[in-house]
Amino acid sequence: MEETRNRMQRLQEQIKGARGKASGLKCQVTALFRDIREQLEIIEKSVLSEITRQEDQIILQLSDEIQQLEIQTGEIFGKMLHIEDLCNSKDHTTHNDNGERNNNMDNTLYDLDEILISVTLQRGFNKLAEFLTHLKSRKGFHVGYASDILLDKNTAACDIVISSDLKTVSYSAAKQSRPQRPERFATGQVLSTQCFSSGQHYWEVETSDLGYWKVGVAYPSIKRETSGSYIGCNNKSWCLCCWTSKCLTAEYESKWKYFRMKSACKALGIYLDYEAGLLSFYHLADTISLIHTFTATFTEPLYASFSVCNDGWVKIRGS
């Protein structure tokens, strides 16, 4: 009875702790979005102010031109009356108008500078991105979106194809012509050019419905020859592997953990906390769900890693 009561008390304390933590996080998120809205309002006011400035400038220029045309209209009307008087009078003496006048009509098209407005908007978005990075850290949300991940052709095996933007890897039965390098994998794999040796990072990938693919991270010291080089089959790499669209495995040192998915896994989110030794994979669908988390003590820099076979392909999402 005493053990049961103690257990109940611990559970009640956990409920209290969960509510308190949730309340604190809600306050943080509310403050975060309030600051974001304020920053968005600043950007909106800046862009609208630029549009208004250009509008006022164009209206002023057009008003000045209209005023000049009104003056010219008055002068022309006066001359018409003078000519009419001359025609009706007996004195048809010719009068020369020695005054100079520019009769060329200015056909300048006054319009808003949409490029300048776009540049103003883009500068605002750039500032917003910097502001968000700083703000997330200040509010306790430290994860950075690793949008600059690119595939390293120097590590790409000859049986895979790398897209021109270095974002997509796919399998090819036809061997690609690539120079021999010590860092090149013997078959089916490629690493990223970027490495992670500290901090928290997050990136997303799109995956094929068919074929075989693996995504994860690896040390640079991973073997490059066929034996023991596949990610997840050694103590140098961690990965999530797709056997079918609804059957996944988490792999490390050739030890597998199976996951049966309710729906096809077409997109993944990958979260890395280097110092905490956490590597998590998320299923990105209508709702985000955690698939698996590896825990480890990382001792080398980590590279994003990709392996494909048959009809498999993986695409790194941008920002």
mmCIF file of C-alpha atoms in Angstrom:
data_model
loop_
_atom_site.group_PDB
_atom_site.id
_atom_site.type_symbol
_atom_site.label_atom_id
_atom_site.label_comp_id
_atom_site.label_asym_id
_atom_site.label_seq_id
_atom_site.Cartn_x
_atom_site.Cartn_y
_atom_site.Cartn_z
ATOM 1 C CA MET A 1 0.000 0.000 0.000
ATOM 2 C CA GLU A 2 2.833 2.375 0.890
ATOM 3 C CA GLU A 3 4.632 1.644 -2.383
ATOM 4 C CA THR A 4 1.392 2.239 -4.285
ATOM 5 C CA ARG A 5 0.817 5.540 -2.511
ATOM 6 C CA ASN A 6 4.396 6.627 -3.234
ATOM 7 C CA ARG A 7 3.968 5.671 -6.868
ATOM 8 C CA MET A 8 0.718 7.667 -7.075
ATOM 9 C CA GLN A 9 2.429 10.652 -5.460
ATOM 10 C CA ARG A 10 5.311 10.497 -7.968
ATOM 11 C CA LEU A 11 2.834 10.322 -10.827
ATOM 12 C CA GLN A 12 0.924 13.322 -9.466
ATOM 13 C CA GLU A 13 4.208 15.223 -9.211
ATOM 14 C CA GLN A 14 4.982 14.289 -12.833
ATOM 15 C CA ILE A 15 1.551 15.587 -13.877
ATOM 16 C CA LYS A 16 2.234 18.814 -12.022
ATOM 17 C CA GLY A 17 5.687 19.064 -13.606
ATOM 18 C CA ALA A 18 4.303 18.398 -17.113
ATOM 19 C CA ARG A 19 1.644 21.074 -16.671
ATOM 20 C CA GLY A 20 4.186 23.558 -15.379
ATOM 21 C CA LYS A 21 6.610 22.857 -18.233
ATOM 22 C CA ALA A 22 3.817 23.058 -20.822
ATOM 23 C CA SER A 23 2.660 26.364 -19.348
ATOM 24 C CA GLY A 24 6.184 27.755 -19.512
ATOM 25 C CA LEU A 25 6.653 26.607 -23.117
ATOM 26 C CA LYS A 26 3.291 28.095 -24.106
ATOM 27 C CA CYS A 27 4.397 31.445 -22.668
ATOM 28 C CA GLN A 28 7.705 31.192 -24.565
ATOM 29 C CA VAL A 29 5.961 30.390 -27.841
ATOM 30 C CA THR A 30 3.397 33.162 -27.340
ATOM 31 C CA ALA A 31 6.194 35.673 -26.697
ATOM 32 C CA LEU A 32 8.114 34.326 -29.694
ATOM 33 C CA PHE A 33 5.214 34.844 -32.101
ATOM 34 C CA ARG A 34 4.402 38.247 -30.605
ATOM 35 C CA ASP A 35 7.955 39.357 -31.397
ATOM 36 C CA ILE A 36 7.690 37.835 -34.888
ATOM 37 C CA ARG A 37 4.433 39.700 -35.536
ATOM 38 C CA GLU A 38 6.067 42.946 -34.405
ATOM 39 C CA GLN A 39 8.977 42.334 -36.772
ATOM 40 C CA LEU A 40 6.589 41.511 -39.624
ATOM 41 C CA GLU A 41 4.715 44.755 -38.962
ATOM 42 C CA ILE A 42 8.008 46.661 -39.192
ATOM 43 C CA ILE A 43 8.768 45.018 -42.558
ATOM 44 C CA GLU A 44 5.206 45.666 -43.779
ATOM 45 C CA LYS A 45 5.410 49.343 -42.792
ATOM 46 C CA SER A 46 8.806 49.667 -44.503
ATOM 47 C CA VAL A 47 7.549 48.193 -47.795
ATOM 48 C CA LEU A 48 4.269 50.157 -47.708
ATOM 49 C CA SER A 49 6.225 53.315 -46.926
ATOM 50 C CA GLU A 50 8.409 52.736 -50.003
ATOM 51 C CA ILE A 51 5.329 52.224 -52.183
ATOM 52 C CA THR A 52 3.730 55.405 -50.773
ATOM 53 C CA ARG A 53 6.973 57.358 -51.330
ATOM 54 C CA GLN A 54 7.084 56.295 -54.989
ATOM 55 C CA GLU A 55 3.365 57.013 -55.386
ATOM 56 C CA ASP A 56 3.752 60.534 -53.968
ATOM 57 C CA GLN A 57 6.800 61.186 -56.150
ATOM 58 C CA ILE A 58 4.994 60.080 -59.322
ATOM 59 C CA ILE A 59 1.848 62.058 -58.455
ATOM 60 C CA LEU A 60 3.976 65.164 -57.803
ATOM 61 C CA GLN A 61 5.769 64.763 -61.136
ATOM 62 C CA LEU A 62 2.500 64.204 -62.993
ATOM 63 C CA SER A 63 0.832 67.149 -61.219
ATOM 64 C CA ASP A 64 3.719 69.428 -62.214
ATOM 65 C CA GLU A 65 3.422 68.278 -65.822
ATOM 66 C CA ILE A 66 -0.361 68.770 -65.802
ATOM 67 C CA GLN A 67 0.164 72.297 -64.419
ATOM 68 C CA GLN A 68 2.653 73.064 -67.204
ATOM 69 C CA LEU A 69 0.186 71.756 -69.781
ATOM 70 C CA GLU A 70 -2.580 73.929 -68.302
ATOM 71 C CA ILE A 71 -0.302 76.984 -68.650
ATOM 72 C CA GLN A 72 0.468 76.008 -72.251
ATOM 73 C CA THR A 73 -3.244 75.515 -72.923
ATOM 74 C CA GLY A 74 -3.949 79.060 -71.670
ATOM 75 C CA GLU A 75 -1.183 80.488 -73.828
ATOM 76 C CA ILE A 76 -2.433 78.587 -76.901
ATOM 77 C CA PHE A 77 -5.987 79.761 -76.281
ATOM 78 C CA GLY A 78 -4.729 83.351 -76.022
ATOM 79 C CA LYS A 79 -2.891 83.004 -79.344
ATOM 80 C CA MET A 80 -6.007 81.527 -80.953
ATOM 81 C CA LEU A 81 -8.000 84.593 -79.860
ATOM 82 C CA HIS A 82 -5.227 86.882 -81.143
ATOM 83 C CA ILE A 83 -5.182 85.102 -84.533
ATOM 84 C CA GLU A 84 -8.977 85.316 -84.715
ATOM 85 C CA ASP A 85 -8.807 89.067 -84.054
ATOM 86 C CA LEU A 86 -6.196 89.455 -86.797
ATOM 87 C CA CYS A 87 -8.373 87.555 -89.232
ATOM 88 C CA ASN A 88 -11.348 89.790 -88.475
ATOM 89 C CA SER A 89 -9.383 93.046 -88.658
ATOM 90 C CA LYS A 90 -8.443 95.013 -91.783
ATOM 91 C CA ASP A 91 -4.794 95.063 -90.759
ATOM 92 C CA HIS A 92 -3.310 91.745 -91.908
ATOM 93 C CA THR A 93 0.231 92.745 -90.992
ATOM 94 C CA THR A 94 2.220 89.647 -90.115
ATOM 95 C CA HIS A 95 3.448 89.482 -86.551
ATOM 96 C CA ASN A 96 6.406 87.190 -85.895
ATOM 97 C CA ASP A 97 6.506 85.348 -82.590
ATOM 98 C CA ASN A 98 10.140 85.342 -81.701
ATOM 99 C CA GLY A 99 9.536 83.499 -78.445
ATOM 100 C CA GLU A 100 11.052 80.029 -78.262
ATOM 101 C CA ARG A 101 8.910 77.122 -77.182
ATOM 102 C CA ASN A 102 9.624 73.447 -76.835
ATOM 103 C CA ASN A 103 6.753 71.799 -78.644
ATOM 104 C CA ASN A 104 8.091 68.265 -78.114
ATOM 105 C CA MET A 105 5.679 66.373 -75.897
ATOM 106 C CA ASP A 106 7.327 64.425 -73.083
ATOM 107 C CA ASN A 107 6.170 60.841 -73.448
ATOM 108 C CA THR A 108 7.856 59.657 -70.252
ATOM 109 C CA LEU A 109 5.895 56.793 -68.659
ATOM 110 C CA TYR A 110 5.722 57.307 -64.925
ATOM 111 C CA ASP A 111 5.430 53.992 -63.080
ATOM 112 C CA LEU A 112 6.263 52.412 -59.745
ATOM 113 C CA ASP A 113 9.693 50.795 -59.440
ATOM 114 C CA GLU A 114 8.561 47.244 -58.630
ATOM 115 C CA ILE A 115 12.154 45.989 -58.564
ATOM 116 C CA LEU A 116 13.046 48.480 -55.831
ATOM 117 C CA ILE A 117 9.936 47.432 -53.909
ATOM 118 C CA SER A 118 10.933 43.754 -54.262
ATOM 119 C CA VAL A 119 14.462 44.553 -53.065
ATOM 120 C CA THR A 120 13.034 46.397 -50.052
ATOM 121 C CA LEU A 121 10.857 43.376 -49.286
ATOM 122 C CA GLN A 122 13.780 40.952 -49.676
ATOM 123 C CA ARG A 123 15.970 43.037 -47.364
ATOM 124 C CA GLY A 124 13.183 42.884 -44.825
ATOM 125 C CA PHE A 125 12.999 39.085 -45.142
ATOM 126 C CA ASN A 126 16.785 38.820 -44.766
ATOM 127 C CA LYS A 127 16.620 40.861 -41.582
ATOM 128 C CA LEU A 128 13.704 38.706 -40.426
ATOM 129 C CA ALA A 129 15.777 35.536 -40.944
ATOM 130 C CA GLU A 130 18.619 37.002 -38.863
ATOM 131 C CA PHE A 131 16.121 38.177 -36.282
ATOM 132 C CA LEU A 132 14.502 34.717 -36.067
ATOM 133 C CA THR A 133 17.864 32.991 -35.587
ATOM 134 C CA HIS A 134 18.739 35.348 -32.738
ATOM 135 C CA LEU A 135 15.218 35.296 -31.305
ATOM 136 C CA LYS A 136 14.926 31.495 -31.203
ATOM 137 C CA SER A 137 18.161 31.236 -29.237
ATOM 138 C CA ARG A 138 17.076 34.004 -26.871
ATOM 139 C CA LYS A 139 13.717 32.299 -26.270
ATOM 140 C CA GLY A 140 15.304 28.885 -25.709
ATOM 141 C CA PHE A 141 14.609 27.326 -29.132
ATOM 142 C CA HIS A 142 18.095 26.592 -30.457
ATOM 143 C CA VAL A 143 17.454 24.309 -33.429
ATOM 144 C CA GLY A 144 18.812 25.712 -36.695
ATOM 145 C CA TYR A 145 17.444 24.639 -40.090
ATOM 146 C CA ALA A 146 20.350 23.255 -42.107
ATOM 147 C CA SER A 147 19.159 24.422 -45.528
ATOM 148 C CA ASP A 148 22.639 24.509 -47.085
ATOM 149 C CA ILE A 149 23.270 20.745 -47.115
ATOM 150 C CA LEU A 150 24.760 19.677 -50.458
ATOM 151 C CA LEU A 151 25.960 16.314 -51.755
ATOM 152 C CA ASP A 152 29.713 15.815 -52.093
ATOM 153 C CA LYS A 153 30.460 14.436 -55.578
ATOM 154 C CA ASN A 154 33.953 13.459 -54.454
ATOM 155 C CA THR A 155 32.435 10.838 -52.120
ATOM 156 C CA ALA A 156 29.693 9.664 -54.531
ATOM 157 C CA ALA A 157 29.901 6.049 -55.709
ATOM 158 C CA CYS A 158 29.866 5.452 -59.455
ATOM 159 C CA ASP A 159 26.486 3.679 -59.383
ATOM 160 C CA ILE A 160 24.537 6.743 -58.232
ATOM 161 C CA VAL A 161 23.513 9.947 -60.000
ATOM 162 C CA ILE A 162 23.864 13.366 -58.357
ATOM 163 C CA SER A 163 21.593 16.174 -59.598
ATOM 164 C CA SER A 164 23.094 19.425 -60.881
ATOM 165 C CA ASP A 165 21.911 21.330 -57.789
ATOM 166 C CA LEU A 166 23.629 18.707 -55.557
ATOM 167 C CA LYS A 167 20.343 18.051 -53.733
ATOM 168 C CA THR A 168 19.130 14.700 -55.147
ATOM 169 C CA VAL A 169 20.770 11.273 -55.232
ATOM 170 C CA SER A 170 19.336 8.362 -57.229
ATOM 171 C CA TYR A 171 20.472 4.899 -58.228
ATOM 172 C CA SER A 172 21.734 4.178 -61.748
ATOM 173 C CA ALA A 173 22.497 0.787 -63.295
ATOM 174 C CA ALA A 174 24.837 2.576 -65.709
ATOM 175 C CA LYS A 175 28.152 3.400 -64.093
ATOM 176 C CA GLN A 176 29.004 7.099 -63.903
ATOM 177 C CA SER A 177 32.429 8.212 -65.036
ATOM 178 C CA ARG A 178 34.154 9.616 -61.960
ATOM 179 C CA PRO A 179 37.860 9.827 -61.089
ATOM 180 C CA GLN A 180 39.190 7.474 -58.423
ATOM 181 C CA ARG A 181 39.544 9.105 -55.034
ATOM 182 C CA PRO A 182 40.294 7.659 -51.595
ATOM 183 C CA GLU A 183 37.161 9.303 -50.188
ATOM 184 C CA ARG A 184 34.845 7.812 -52.845
ATOM 185 C CA PHE A 185 32.476 5.029 -51.775
ATOM 186 C CA ALA A 186 32.655 1.764 -53.662
ATOM 187 C CA THR A 187 28.912 1.457 -54.080
ATOM 188 C CA GLY A 188 25.588 3.208 -53.553
ATOM 189 C CA GLN A 189 26.523 5.979 -51.105
ATOM 190 C CA VAL A 190 27.407 9.651 -50.766
ATOM 191 C CA LEU A 191 28.122 12.114 -47.945
ATOM 192 C CA SER A 192 27.316 15.808 -47.630
ATOM 193 C CA THR A 193 29.887 18.559 -48.048
ATOM 194 C CA GLN A 194 28.849 20.084 -44.715
ATOM 195 C CA CYS A 195 29.734 18.554 -41.377
ATOM 196 C CA PHE A 196 28.338 19.077 -37.882
ATOM 197 C CA SER A 197 30.692 19.131 -34.917
ATOM 198 C CA SER A 198 28.572 21.088 -32.431
ATOM 199 C CA GLY A 199 25.120 22.553 -31.854
ATOM 200 C CA GLN A 200 21.602 21.536 -32.814
ATOM 201 C CA HIS A 201 20.594 21.053 -36.443
ATOM 202 C CA TYR A 202 17.520 20.022 -38.408
ATOM 203 C CA TRP A 203 17.023 19.144 -42.082
ATOM 204 C CA GLU A 204 14.379 17.456 -44.204
ATOM 205 C CA VAL A 205 14.456 14.986 -47.078
ATOM 206 C CA GLU A 206 11.940 13.660 -49.579
ATOM 207 C CA THR A 207 12.115 9.951 -50.384
ATOM 208 C CA SER A 208 10.968 7.566 -53.121
ATOM 209 C CA ASP A 209 7.998 5.242 -52.743
ATOM 210 C CA LEU A 210 9.869 2.441 -54.478
ATOM 211 C CA GLY A 211 13.377 1.113 -54.194
ATOM 212 C CA TYR A 212 15.772 1.068 -51.283
ATOM 213 C CA TRP A 213 17.223 4.049 -49.470
ATOM 214 C CA LYS A 214 19.039 4.974 -46.264
ATOM 215 C CA VAL A 215 19.454 8.391 -44.648
ATOM 216 C CA GLY A 216 21.473 9.250 -41.579
ATOM 217 C CA VAL A 217 24.840 10.567 -40.419
ATOM 218 C CA ALA A 218 28.382 9.185 -40.515
ATOM 219 C CA TYR A 219 31.876 9.945 -39.313
ATOM 220 C CA PRO A 220 34.455 10.869 -41.969
ATOM 221 C CA SER A 221 36.449 7.806 -40.866
ATOM 222 C CA ILE A 222 33.762 5.427 -42.191
ATOM 223 C CA LYS A 223 35.169 2.799 -44.576
ATOM 224 C CA ARG A 224 34.809 3.519 -48.276
ATOM 225 C CA GLU A 225 35.250 0.011 -49.703
ATOM 226 C CA THR A 226 32.267 -2.366 -49.998
ATOM 227 C CA SER A 227 32.854 -4.410 -46.838
ATOM 228 C CA GLY A 228 31.483 -2.598 -43.794
ATOM 229 C CA SER A 229 30.999 0.719 -45.596
ATOM 230 C CA TYR A 230 27.190 0.874 -45.641
ATOM 231 C CA ILE A 231 25.745 3.351 -43.166
ATOM 232 C CA GLY A 232 24.172 1.590 -40.193
ATOM 233 C CA CYS A 233 26.376 -1.484 -40.656
ATOM 234 C CA ASN A 234 29.264 -0.229 -38.487
ATOM 235 C CA ASN A 235 30.024 1.873 -35.414
ATOM 236 C CA LYS A 236 30.771 4.921 -37.577
ATOM 237 C CA SER A 237 27.227 5.678 -38.737
ATOM 238 C CA TRP A 238 23.533 5.775 -37.771
ATOM 239 C CA CYS A 239 20.639 5.625 -40.220
ATOM 240 C CA LEU A 240 16.999 4.991 -41.015
ATOM 241 C CA CYS A 241 16.445 2.486 -43.812
ATOM 242 C CA CYS A 242 13.445 1.893 -46.078
ATOM 243 C CA TRP A 243 12.653 -1.651 -47.208
ATOM 244 C CA THR A 244 9.142 -0.872 -48.411
ATOM 245 C CA SER A 245 7.125 2.358 -48.263
ATOM 246 C CA LYS A 246 5.648 1.338 -44.887
ATOM 247 C CA CYS A 247 8.485 -0.741 -43.421
ATOM 248 C CA LEU A 248 11.471 1.097 -41.910
ATOM 249 C CA THR A 249 14.433 0.049 -39.793
ATOM 250 C CA ALA A 250 16.722 2.053 -37.522
ATOM 251 C CA GLU A 251 20.263 0.705 -37.907
ATOM 252 C CA TYR A 252 23.572 0.964 -36.022
ATOM 253 C CA GLU A 253 26.382 -1.631 -35.939
ATOM 254 C CA SER A 254 24.174 -3.934 -38.049
ATOM 255 C CA LYS A 255 21.552 -4.004 -35.295
ATOM 256 C CA TRP A 256 18.062 -3.263 -36.589
ATOM 257 C CA LYS A 257 14.859 -2.044 -35.025
ATOM 258 C CA TYR A 258 11.747 -2.423 -37.195
ATOM 259 C CA PHE A 259 8.930 0.089 -37.565
ATOM 260 C CA ARG A 260 5.641 -0.564 -39.352
ATOM 261 C CA MET A 261 4.264 2.773 -40.597
ATOM 262 C CA LYS A 262 0.544 3.524 -40.981
ATOM 263 C CA SER A 263 1.162 5.468 -44.183
ATOM 264 C CA ALA A 264 3.936 5.661 -46.772
ATOM 265 C CA CYS A 265 6.967 7.590 -45.581
ATOM 266 C CA LYS A 266 7.538 10.195 -48.301
ATOM 267 C CA ALA A 267 9.317 12.835 -46.200
ATOM 268 C CA LEU A 268 11.543 12.762 -43.141
ATOM 269 C CA GLY A 269 12.775 15.326 -40.656
ATOM 270 C CA ILE A 270 16.201 14.689 -39.118
ATOM 271 C CA TYR A 271 17.248 16.340 -35.854
ATOM 272 C CA LEU A 272 20.797 16.296 -34.497
ATOM 273 C CA ASP A 273 21.954 17.552 -31.116
ATOM 274 C CA TYR A 274 25.694 16.961 -31.181
ATOM 275 C CA GLU A 275 26.534 17.751 -27.550
ATOM 276 C CA ALA A 276 23.540 15.826 -26.162
ATOM 277 C CA GLY A 277 24.286 12.862 -28.444
ATOM 278 C CA LEU A 278 20.804 12.711 -29.950
ATOM 279 C CA LEU A 279 19.819 11.793 -33.510
ATOM 280 C CA SER A 280 16.054 11.698 -34.168
ATOM 281 C CA PHE A 281 14.006 10.824 -37.248
ATOM 282 C CA TYR A 282 10.498 12.225 -37.757
ATOM 283 C CA HIS A 283 7.763 11.157 -40.162
ATOM 284 C CA LEU A 284 6.475 14.295 -41.904
ATOM 285 C CA ALA A 285 2.823 13.899 -42.874
ATOM 286 C CA ASP A 286 -0.341 15.794 -41.892
ATOM 287 C CA THR A 287 0.983 15.465 -38.356
ATOM 288 C CA ILE A 288 4.650 15.085 -37.358
ATOM 289 C CA SER A 289 5.491 11.903 -35.458
ATOM 290 C CA LEU A 290 8.741 10.612 -33.970
ATOM 291 C CA ILE A 291 9.991 7.382 -35.553
ATOM 292 C CA HIS A 292 13.187 6.733 -33.591
ATOM 293 C CA THR A 293 15.922 8.454 -31.564
ATOM 294 C CA PHE A 294 19.516 7.234 -31.347
ATOM 295 C CA THR A 295 21.595 8.186 -28.297
ATOM 296 C CA ALA A 296 25.373 8.200 -28.532
ATOM 297 C CA THR A 297 28.514 10.060 -27.524
ATOM 298 C CA PHE A 298 29.762 11.584 -30.761
ATOM 299 C CA THR A 299 33.557 11.707 -31.034
ATOM 300 C CA GLU A 300 34.045 12.943 -34.624
ATOM 301 C CA PRO A 301 32.342 15.465 -36.905
ATOM 302 C CA LEU A 302 29.179 14.088 -38.507
ATOM 303 C CA TYR A 303 28.219 14.254 -42.185
ATOM 304 C CA ALA A 304 24.726 13.782 -43.560
ATOM 305 C CA SER A 305 24.761 10.393 -45.321
ATOM 306 C CA PHE A 306 22.670 8.862 -48.090
ATOM 307 C CA SER A 307 22.511 5.400 -49.651
ATOM 308 C CA VAL A 308 20.259 4.285 -52.546
ATOM 309 C CA CYS A 309 19.698 1.138 -54.592
ATOM 310 C CA ASN A 310 17.273 -0.202 -57.210
ATOM 311 C CA ASP A 311 14.748 2.590 -57.906
ATOM 312 C CA GLY A 312 15.475 4.483 -54.703
ATOM 313 C CA TRP A 313 16.154 8.203 -54.529
ATOM 314 C CA VAL A 314 16.476 10.880 -51.830
ATOM 315 C CA LYS A 315 16.110 14.639 -52.222
ATOM 316 C CA ILE A 316 17.327 17.192 -49.691
ATOM 317 C CA ARG A 317 14.746 19.895 -49.119
ATOM 318 C CA GLY A 318 15.758 23.541 -49.237
ATOM 319 C CA SER A 319 14.776 26.327 -46.896
#
